[in-house]
Coordinates of C-alpha atoms and ligand atoms in Angstrom, one line a residue:
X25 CA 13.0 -12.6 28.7
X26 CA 12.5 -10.2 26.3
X27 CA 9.4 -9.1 25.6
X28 CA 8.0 -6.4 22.7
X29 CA 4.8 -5.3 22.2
X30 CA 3.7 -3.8 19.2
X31 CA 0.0 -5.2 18.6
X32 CA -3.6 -4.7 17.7
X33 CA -6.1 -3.6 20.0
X34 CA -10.1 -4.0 20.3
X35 CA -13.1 -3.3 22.6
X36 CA -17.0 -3.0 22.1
X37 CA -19.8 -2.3 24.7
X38 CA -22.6 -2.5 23.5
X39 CA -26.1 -0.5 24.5
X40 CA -28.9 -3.1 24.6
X41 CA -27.2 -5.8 25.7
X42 CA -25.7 -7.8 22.1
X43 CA -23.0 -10.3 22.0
X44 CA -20.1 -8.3 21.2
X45 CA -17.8 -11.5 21.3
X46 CA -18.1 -12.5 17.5
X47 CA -17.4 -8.7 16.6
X48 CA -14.1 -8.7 18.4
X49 CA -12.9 -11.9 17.0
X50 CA -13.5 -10.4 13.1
X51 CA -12.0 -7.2 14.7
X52 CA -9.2 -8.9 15.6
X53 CA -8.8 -10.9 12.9
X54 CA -8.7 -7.2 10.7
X55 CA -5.6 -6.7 12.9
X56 CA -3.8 -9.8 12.0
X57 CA -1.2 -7.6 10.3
X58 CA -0.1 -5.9 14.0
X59 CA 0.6 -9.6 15.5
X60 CA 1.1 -12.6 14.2
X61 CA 2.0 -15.1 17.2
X62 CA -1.1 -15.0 19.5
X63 CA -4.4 -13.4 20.8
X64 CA -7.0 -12.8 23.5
X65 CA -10.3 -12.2 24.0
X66 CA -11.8 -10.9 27.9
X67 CA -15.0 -10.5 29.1
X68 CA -16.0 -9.1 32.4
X69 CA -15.1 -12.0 35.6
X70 CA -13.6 -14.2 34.0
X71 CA -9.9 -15.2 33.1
X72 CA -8.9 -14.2 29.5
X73 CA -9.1 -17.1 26.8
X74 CA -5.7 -16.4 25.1
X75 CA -4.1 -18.5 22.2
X76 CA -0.8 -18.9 20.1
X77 CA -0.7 -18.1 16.7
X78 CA -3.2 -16.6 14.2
X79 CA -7.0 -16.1 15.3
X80 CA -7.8 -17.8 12.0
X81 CA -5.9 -21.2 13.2
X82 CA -8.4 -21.5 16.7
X83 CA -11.7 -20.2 14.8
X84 CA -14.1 -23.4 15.9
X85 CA -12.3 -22.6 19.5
X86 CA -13.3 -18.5 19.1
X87 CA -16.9 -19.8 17.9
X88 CA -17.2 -22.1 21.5
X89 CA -16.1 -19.1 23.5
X90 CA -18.7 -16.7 21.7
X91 CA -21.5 -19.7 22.1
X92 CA -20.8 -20.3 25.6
X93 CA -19.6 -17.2 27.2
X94 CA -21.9 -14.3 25.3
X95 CA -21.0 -10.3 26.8
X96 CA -22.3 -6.8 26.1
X97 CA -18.7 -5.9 26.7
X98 CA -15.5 -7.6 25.7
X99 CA -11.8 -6.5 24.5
X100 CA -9.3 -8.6 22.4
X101 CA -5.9 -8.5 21.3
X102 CA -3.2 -9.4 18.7
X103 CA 0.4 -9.6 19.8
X104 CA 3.9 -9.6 18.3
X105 CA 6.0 -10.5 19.6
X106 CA 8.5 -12.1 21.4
X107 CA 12.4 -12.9 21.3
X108 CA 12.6 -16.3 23.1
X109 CA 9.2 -18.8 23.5
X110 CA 6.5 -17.4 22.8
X111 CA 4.3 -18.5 26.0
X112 CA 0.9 -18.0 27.0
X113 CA 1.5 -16.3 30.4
X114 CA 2.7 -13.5 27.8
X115 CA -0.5 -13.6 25.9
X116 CA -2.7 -10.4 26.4
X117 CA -5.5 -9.4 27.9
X118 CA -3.7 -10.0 31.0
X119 CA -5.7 -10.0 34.4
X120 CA -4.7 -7.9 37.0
X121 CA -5.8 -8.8 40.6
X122 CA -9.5 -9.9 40.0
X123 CA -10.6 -6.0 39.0
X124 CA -9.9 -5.8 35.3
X125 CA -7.9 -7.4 31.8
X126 CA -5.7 -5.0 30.3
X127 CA -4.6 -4.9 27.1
X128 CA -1.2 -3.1 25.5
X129 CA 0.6 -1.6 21.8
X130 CA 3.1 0.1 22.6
X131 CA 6.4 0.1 24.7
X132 CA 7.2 1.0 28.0
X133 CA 10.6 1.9 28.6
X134 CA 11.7 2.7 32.4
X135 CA 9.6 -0.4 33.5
X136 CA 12.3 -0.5 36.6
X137 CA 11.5 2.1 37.8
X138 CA 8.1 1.4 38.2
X139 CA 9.0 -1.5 39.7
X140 CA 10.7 0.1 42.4
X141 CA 7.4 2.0 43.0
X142 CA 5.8 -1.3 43.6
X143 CA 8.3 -2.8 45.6
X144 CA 6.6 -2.6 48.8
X145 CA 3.0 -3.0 47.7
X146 CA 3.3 -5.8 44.9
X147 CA 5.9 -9.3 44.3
X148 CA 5.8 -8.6 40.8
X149 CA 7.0 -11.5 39.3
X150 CA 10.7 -10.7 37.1
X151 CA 8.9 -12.5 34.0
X152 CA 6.0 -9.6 33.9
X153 CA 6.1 -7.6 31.0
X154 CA 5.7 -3.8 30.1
X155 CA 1.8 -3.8 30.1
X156 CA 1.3 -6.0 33.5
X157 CA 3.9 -4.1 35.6
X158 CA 1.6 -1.3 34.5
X159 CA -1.6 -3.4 35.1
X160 CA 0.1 -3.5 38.7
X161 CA 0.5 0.0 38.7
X162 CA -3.1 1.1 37.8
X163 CA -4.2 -1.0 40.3
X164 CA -2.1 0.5 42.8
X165 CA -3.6 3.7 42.1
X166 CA -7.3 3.2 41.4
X167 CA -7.2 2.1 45.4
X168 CA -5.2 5.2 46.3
X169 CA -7.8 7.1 44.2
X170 CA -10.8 5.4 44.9
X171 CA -11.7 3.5 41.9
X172 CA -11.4 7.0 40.0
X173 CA -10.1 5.8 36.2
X174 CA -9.2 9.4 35.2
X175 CA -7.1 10.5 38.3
X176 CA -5.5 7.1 37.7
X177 CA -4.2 8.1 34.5
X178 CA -3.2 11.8 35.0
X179 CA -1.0 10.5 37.8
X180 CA 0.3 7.5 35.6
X181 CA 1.1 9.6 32.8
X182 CA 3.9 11.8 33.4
X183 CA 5.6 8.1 35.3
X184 CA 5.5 6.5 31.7
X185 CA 8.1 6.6 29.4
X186 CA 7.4 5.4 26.1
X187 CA 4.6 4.4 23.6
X188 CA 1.1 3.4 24.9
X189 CA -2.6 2.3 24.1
X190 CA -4.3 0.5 26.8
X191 CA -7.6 -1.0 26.3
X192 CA -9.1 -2.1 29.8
X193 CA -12.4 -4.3 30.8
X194 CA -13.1 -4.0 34.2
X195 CA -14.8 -6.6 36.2
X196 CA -18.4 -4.3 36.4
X197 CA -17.9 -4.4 32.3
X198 CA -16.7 -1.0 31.7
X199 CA -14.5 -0.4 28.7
X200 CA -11.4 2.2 28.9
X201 CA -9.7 3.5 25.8
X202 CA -6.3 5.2 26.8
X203 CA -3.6 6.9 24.3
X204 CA -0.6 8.5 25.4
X205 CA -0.1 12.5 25.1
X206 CA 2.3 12.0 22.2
X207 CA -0.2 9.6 20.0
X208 CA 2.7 7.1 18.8
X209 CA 0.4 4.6 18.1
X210 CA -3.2 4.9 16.6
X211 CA -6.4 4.2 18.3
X212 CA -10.1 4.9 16.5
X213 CA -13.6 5.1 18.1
X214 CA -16.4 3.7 15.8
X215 CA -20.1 2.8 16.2
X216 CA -21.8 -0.6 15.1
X217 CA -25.4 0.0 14.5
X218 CA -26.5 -3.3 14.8
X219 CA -25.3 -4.2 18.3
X220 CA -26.0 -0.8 19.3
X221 CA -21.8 -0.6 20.0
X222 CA -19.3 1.7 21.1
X223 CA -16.4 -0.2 19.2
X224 CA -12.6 0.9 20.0
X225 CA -10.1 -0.5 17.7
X226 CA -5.6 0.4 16.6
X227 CA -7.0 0.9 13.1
X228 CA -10.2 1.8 11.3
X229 CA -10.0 -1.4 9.1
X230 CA -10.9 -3.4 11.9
X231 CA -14.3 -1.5 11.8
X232 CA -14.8 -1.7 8.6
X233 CA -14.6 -5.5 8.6
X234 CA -17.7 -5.3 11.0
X235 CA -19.8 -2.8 9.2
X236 CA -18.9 0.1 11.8
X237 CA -18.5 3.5 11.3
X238 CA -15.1 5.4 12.4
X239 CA -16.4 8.5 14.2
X240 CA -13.2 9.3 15.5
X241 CA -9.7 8.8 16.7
X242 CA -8.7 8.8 20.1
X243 CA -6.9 12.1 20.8
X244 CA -3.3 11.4 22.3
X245 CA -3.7 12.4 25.6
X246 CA -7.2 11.5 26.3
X247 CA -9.2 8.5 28.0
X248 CA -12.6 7.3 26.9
X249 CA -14.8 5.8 29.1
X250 CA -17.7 3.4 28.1
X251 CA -20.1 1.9 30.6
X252 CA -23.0 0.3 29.3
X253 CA -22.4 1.6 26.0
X254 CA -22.3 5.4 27.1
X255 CA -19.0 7.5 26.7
X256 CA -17.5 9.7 28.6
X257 CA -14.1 11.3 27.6
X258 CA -11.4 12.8 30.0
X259 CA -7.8 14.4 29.1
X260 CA -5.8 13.4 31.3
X261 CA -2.4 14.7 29.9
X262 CA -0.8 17.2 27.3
X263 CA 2.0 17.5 25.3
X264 CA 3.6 20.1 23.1
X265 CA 3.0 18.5 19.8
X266 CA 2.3 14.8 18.8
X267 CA 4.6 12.5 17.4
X268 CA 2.9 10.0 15.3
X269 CA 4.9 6.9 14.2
X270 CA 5.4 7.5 10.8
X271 CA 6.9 3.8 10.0
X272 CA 2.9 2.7 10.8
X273 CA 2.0 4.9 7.3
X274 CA 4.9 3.4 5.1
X275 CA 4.3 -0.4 6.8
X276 CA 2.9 -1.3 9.6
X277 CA -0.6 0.0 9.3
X278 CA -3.3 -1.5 6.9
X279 CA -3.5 0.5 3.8
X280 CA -7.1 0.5 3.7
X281 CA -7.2 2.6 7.3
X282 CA -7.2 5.8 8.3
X283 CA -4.7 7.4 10.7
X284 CA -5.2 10.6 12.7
X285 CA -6.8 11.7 9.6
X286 CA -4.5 10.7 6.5
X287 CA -5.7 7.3 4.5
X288 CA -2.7 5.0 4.6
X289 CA -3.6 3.6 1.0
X290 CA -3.2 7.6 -0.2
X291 CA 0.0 8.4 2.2
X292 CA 1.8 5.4 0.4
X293 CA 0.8 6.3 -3.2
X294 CA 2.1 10.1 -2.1
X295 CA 5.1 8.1 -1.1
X296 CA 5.8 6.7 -4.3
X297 CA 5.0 9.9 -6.1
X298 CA 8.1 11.8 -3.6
X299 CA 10.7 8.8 -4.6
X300 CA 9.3 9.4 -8.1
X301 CA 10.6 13.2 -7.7
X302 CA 13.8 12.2 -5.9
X303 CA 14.8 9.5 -8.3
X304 CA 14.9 10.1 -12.3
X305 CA 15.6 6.6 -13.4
X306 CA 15.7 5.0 -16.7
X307 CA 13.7 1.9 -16.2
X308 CA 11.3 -0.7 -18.5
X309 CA 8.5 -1.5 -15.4
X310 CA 8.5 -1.2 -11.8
X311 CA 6.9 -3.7 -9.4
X312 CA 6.4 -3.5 -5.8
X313 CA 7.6 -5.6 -2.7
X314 CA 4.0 -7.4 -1.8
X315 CA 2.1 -6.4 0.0
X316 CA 2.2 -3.2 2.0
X317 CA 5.0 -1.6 -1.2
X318 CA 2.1 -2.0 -4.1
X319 CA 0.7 1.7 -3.2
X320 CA 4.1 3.6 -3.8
X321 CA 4.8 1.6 -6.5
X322 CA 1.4 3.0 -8.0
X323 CA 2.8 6.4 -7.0
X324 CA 5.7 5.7 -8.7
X325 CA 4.5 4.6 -12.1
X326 CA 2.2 7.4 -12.2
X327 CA 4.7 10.1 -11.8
X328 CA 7.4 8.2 -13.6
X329 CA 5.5 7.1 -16.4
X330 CA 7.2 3.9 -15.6
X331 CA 4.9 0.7 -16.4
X332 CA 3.6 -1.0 -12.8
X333 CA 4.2 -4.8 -12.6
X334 CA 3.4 -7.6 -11.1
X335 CA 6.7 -9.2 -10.8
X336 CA 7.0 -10.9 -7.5
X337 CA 3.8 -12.8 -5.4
X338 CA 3.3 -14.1 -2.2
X339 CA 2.5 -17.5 -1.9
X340 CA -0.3 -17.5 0.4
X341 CA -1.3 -21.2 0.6
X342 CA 2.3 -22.2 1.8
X343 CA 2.1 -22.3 6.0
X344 CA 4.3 -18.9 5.9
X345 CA 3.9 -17.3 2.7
X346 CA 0.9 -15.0 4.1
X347 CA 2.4 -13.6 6.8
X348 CA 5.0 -10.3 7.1
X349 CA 8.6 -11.3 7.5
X350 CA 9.3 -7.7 9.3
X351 CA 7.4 -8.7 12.4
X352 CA 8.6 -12.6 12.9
X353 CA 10.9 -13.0 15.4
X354 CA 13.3 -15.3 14.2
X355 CA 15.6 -15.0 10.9
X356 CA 15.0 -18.4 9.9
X357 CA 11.3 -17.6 9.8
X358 CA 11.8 -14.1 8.1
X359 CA 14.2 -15.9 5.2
X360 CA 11.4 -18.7 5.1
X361 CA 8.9 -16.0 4.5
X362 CA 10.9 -14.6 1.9
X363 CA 11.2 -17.4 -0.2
X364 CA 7.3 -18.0 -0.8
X365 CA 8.0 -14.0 -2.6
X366 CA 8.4 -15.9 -6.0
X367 CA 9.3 -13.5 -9.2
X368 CA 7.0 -13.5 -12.2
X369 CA 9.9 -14.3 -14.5
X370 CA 7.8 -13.5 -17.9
X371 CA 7.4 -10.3 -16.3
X372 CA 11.2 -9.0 -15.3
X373 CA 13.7 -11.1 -17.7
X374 CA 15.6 -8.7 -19.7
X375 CA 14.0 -5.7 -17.6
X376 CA 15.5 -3.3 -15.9
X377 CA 13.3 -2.9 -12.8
X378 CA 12.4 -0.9 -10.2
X379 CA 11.4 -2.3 -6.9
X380 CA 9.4 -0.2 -4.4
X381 CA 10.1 -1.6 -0.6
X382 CA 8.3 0.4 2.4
X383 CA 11.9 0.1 4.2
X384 CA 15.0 -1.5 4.0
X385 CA 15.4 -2.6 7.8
X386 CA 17.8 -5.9 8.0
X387 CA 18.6 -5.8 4.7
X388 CA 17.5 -9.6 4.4
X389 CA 14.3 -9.3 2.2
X390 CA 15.9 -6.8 -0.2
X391 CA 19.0 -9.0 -0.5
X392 CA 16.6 -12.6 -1.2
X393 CA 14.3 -10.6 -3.7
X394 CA 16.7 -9.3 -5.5
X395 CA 19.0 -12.3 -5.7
X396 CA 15.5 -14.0 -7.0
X397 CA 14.8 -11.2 -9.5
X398 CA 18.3 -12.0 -11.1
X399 CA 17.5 -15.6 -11.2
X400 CA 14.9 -14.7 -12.8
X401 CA 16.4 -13.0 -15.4
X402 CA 16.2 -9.3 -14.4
X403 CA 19.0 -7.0 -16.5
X404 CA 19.1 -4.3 -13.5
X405 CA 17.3 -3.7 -10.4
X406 CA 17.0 0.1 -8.7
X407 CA 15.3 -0.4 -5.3
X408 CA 13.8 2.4 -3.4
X409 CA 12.3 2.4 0.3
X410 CA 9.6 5.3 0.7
X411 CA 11.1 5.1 4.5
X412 CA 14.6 6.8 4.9
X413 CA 17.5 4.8 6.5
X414 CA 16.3 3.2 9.7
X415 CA 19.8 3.4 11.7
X416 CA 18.8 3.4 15.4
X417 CA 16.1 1.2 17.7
X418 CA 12.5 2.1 18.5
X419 CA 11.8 2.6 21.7
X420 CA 8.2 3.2 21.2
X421 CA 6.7 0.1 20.1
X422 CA 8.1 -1.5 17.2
X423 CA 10.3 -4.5 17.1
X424 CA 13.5 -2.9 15.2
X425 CA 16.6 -5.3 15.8
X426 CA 19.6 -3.7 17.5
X427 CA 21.3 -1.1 15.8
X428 CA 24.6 -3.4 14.7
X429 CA 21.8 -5.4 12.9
X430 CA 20.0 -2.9 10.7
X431 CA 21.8 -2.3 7.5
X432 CA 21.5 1.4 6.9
X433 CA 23.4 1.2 10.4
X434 CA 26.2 -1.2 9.6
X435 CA 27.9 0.4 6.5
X436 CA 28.6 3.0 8.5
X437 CA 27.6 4.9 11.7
X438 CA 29.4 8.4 10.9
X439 CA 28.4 8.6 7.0
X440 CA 25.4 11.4 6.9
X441 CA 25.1 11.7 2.9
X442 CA 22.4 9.9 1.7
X443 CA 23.9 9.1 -1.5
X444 CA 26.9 7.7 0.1
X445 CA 24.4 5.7 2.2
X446 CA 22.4 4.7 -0.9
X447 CA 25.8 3.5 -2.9
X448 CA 26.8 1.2 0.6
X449 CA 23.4 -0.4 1.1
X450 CA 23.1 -0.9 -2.7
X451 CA 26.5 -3.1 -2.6
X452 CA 25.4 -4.5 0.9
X453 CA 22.1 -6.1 -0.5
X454 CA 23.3 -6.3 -4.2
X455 CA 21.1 -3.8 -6.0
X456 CA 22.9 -1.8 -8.7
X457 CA 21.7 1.3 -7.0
X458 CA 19.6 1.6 -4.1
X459 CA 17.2 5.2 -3.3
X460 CA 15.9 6.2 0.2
X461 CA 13.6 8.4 1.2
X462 CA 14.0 11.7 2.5
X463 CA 12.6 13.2 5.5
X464 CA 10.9 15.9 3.6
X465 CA 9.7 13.6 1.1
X466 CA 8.4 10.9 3.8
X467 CA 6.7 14.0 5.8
X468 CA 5.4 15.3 2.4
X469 CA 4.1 11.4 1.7
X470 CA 2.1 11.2 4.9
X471 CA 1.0 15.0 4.9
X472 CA 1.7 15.5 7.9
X473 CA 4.7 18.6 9.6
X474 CA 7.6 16.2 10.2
X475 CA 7.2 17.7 13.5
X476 CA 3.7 15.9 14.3
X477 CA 5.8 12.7 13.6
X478 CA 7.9 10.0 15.3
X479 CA 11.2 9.7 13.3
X480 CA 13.3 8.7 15.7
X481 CA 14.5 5.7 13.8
X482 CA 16.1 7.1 11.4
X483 CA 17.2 10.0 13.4
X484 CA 18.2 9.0 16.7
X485 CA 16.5 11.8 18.2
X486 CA 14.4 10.6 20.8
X487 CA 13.0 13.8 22.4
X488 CA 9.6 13.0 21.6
X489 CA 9.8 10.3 25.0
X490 CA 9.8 11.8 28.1
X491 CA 13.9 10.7 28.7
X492 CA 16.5 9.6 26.0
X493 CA 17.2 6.3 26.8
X494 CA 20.3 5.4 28.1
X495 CA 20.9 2.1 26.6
X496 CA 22.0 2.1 23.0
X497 CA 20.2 -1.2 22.4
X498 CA 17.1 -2.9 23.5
X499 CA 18.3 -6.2 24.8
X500 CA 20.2 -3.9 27.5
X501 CA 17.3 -3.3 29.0
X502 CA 16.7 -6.1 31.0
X503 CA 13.1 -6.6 32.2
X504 CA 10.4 -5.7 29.2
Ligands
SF4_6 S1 11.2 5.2 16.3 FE1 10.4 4.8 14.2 S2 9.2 2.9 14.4 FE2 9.5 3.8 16.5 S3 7.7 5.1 16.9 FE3 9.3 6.4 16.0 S4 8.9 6.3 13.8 FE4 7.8 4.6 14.7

């Protein structure tokens, strides 16, 4: 089975003793956007409560677990997501031994050989995933170390290859915040006044939903430690330079957080201002991709002069229509996503439009918009991704398809000029012209050096992992 993980974390521990529960379950339902297919919730001793599908759908269910089972320390999780069923024995946190839950965004990579290093020690089942082979792991060490949490990581680290936040309960209701030397993915420390909490959370939306304050992000590198609401921090490994995923700033995050620093809602607006300067077009309005385009397209009009319109909308009382084709699993629920986008046809017949997309990754969303913006009577449509052509996997925690099935990919391998690119994707998803992103420009966007960033994606450079690897697609790898 293949499994990828590429979710939304959240912990609290609270000082005077408050039912954190119902915080991590609005937490959690801030992160919705990260995973779509199921969630958990852990609380110290007992076996994880964990559920398919959104944390919206099992609310009375969330409201019996906070009633019944109240905790001063509890962690929760949102996953996405999974090729094949999606099955609850998958569902994080995930218990390991009776000693703590553990819960995972990110990707490891050489789980084999990990494996191999608990041959003789563990029967790890050939179902486990990423995060429990690591689960296994840890608990490997933290009896070779003597229960000691921060020697645990700085000998785990330099095994791990790939892309990693762990959030960990253990049974004596300690929390630990991990985040690997490179920083792929984010992680945010925040306080909640009313509980008296220490809350840990992927994004800073997910405090804000609660009323906490973000006081911090997690440095990549470092561990946190809270036990009975009192931190302690530890860095437990270096690296060179970080290597933030920049696809979280152009999609994946929520625009109202704040990443290492840069607001998303301001990276994506800087976005659209850069494709403003890379493409002079002659246009009547342009209208963003909902949801996670409308900032750029701001950007856009702003620099451009170029009207902003609403011209397409997301049905969000059809059973799909809310949620973020990208990150479903399946094409026939991506193209059913899709077709809740319904154009405003007052708005684009007899336009010529520009669309703003985050990213062109499949190609499958730009082609069913824009055959629905014709329908509708659009005159010509420009579309421009404030990402630049995504042509290889991600090996560090988001759920790219193989190469042979991203677009910017299969019109050609060997072609390097972006406008040649930009003419084949146009004819490939049957826009009259069709404007990526530059590195400069998407560096520029998210002020950030490209060189604190993750681009592998688009460049197939993968030195920011600890090995290249050797596979040239993910469903090589086996066991994940
Ligand atoms: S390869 Fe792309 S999607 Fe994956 S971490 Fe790097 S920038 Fe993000």
């Amino acid at each position: 089975m293949l499994i990828k993980e590429k979710c939304g974390l959240a912990a609290a521990s609270s000082q005077k003793e408050a039912n954190v529960l119902p915080l991590i379950v609005n937490m959690l339902r801030a992160l919705q956007h990260r995973g779509q297919e199921a969630w958990g919730l852990a609380v110290p001793g007992k076996e994880p409560w964990r559920m398919l599908g959104l944390v919206s759908e099992s609310l009375g269910k969330a409201a019996a677990i906070c009633a019944r089972s109240p905790s001063p320390y509890a962690i929760g999780h949102t996953r996405y997501s999974t090729v094949g069923r999606t099955v609850l024995e998958n569902v994080q946190p995930m218990m390991v031994g009776r000693e703590f839950a553990i819960a995972h965004n990110g990707t490891i990579s050489n789980t084999e050989e990990i494996v191999s290093r608990l041959s003789s020690y563990y029967d790890v089942p050939t179902w486990a995933s990423d995060t429990l082979i690591v689960g296994y792991r840890i608990h490997y060490l933290l009896s070779k170390f003597n229960g000691d949490w921060f020697k645990v990581f700085e000998e785990l680290a330099p095994e791990l290859n790939g892309a990693y936040c762990f959030i960990i309960l253990t049974k004596a209701g300690e929390v630990y915040a991990a985040r690997d030397e490179r920083g792929f993915r984010p992680l945010c420390l925040g306080w909640h006044d009313e509980t008296s909490s220490y809350v840990v959370a992927s994004e800073s939306c997910a405090l804000s939903v609660i009323g906490a304050q973000l006081i911090r992000d997690v440095k990549p590198g470092e561990i946190i430690r809270i036990k009975r609401g009192i931190i302690e921090t530890h860095m437990f490994a270096e690296s060179e330079r970080p290597a933030h995923c920049a696809f979280e700033y152009t999609y994946f995050a929520n625009p109202s957080s704040t990443l290492d620093g840069v607001s998303v809602y301001e990276a994506r607006k800087r976005l659209g201002y850069e494709l403003a300067r890379l493409y002079k077009i002659e246009a009547d309005i342009v209208i963003p991709v909902p949801d996670s385009a409308r900032p750029a397209a701001l950007g856009f009009s702003q620099v451009s002069g170029i009207p902003l319109e609403e011209g397409l909308m997301k049905d969000r009382y059809s059973k799909k229509g809310g949620l973020r084709s990208f990150i479903e699993p399946a094409l026939k629920d991506r193209l059913e996503i899709n077709r809740w986008v319904l154009p405003v046809e007052q708005t684009v017949r007899g336009k010529r439009v520009v669309l703003i997309d985050d990213s062109i990754v499949r190609g499958t969303s730009s082609r069913t918009i824009i055959k629905a913006l014709r329908k509708a009577g659009a005159k010509s449509i420009s579309l421009l991704s404030t990402y630049p052509p995504i042509r290889y996997p991600c090996f560090a925690g988001i759920d790219f398809p193989t190469k042979e099935e991203l677009v910017a990919h299969k019109i050609g391998s060997d072609v390097e000029d972006l406008a040649e690119i930009n003419k084949r994707v146009a004819e490939e998803v049957g826009a009259d012209f069709v404007g990526y992103n530059t590195l400069e420009g998407l560096a520029k966007g998210i002020c950030k050096p490209l060189t604190d960033l993750c681009t592998s994606c688009h460049t197939g450079n993968y030195s920011c992992l600890k090995k290249t690897p050797q596979y040239t697609q993910r469903m090589k790898k086996g066991r994940w």
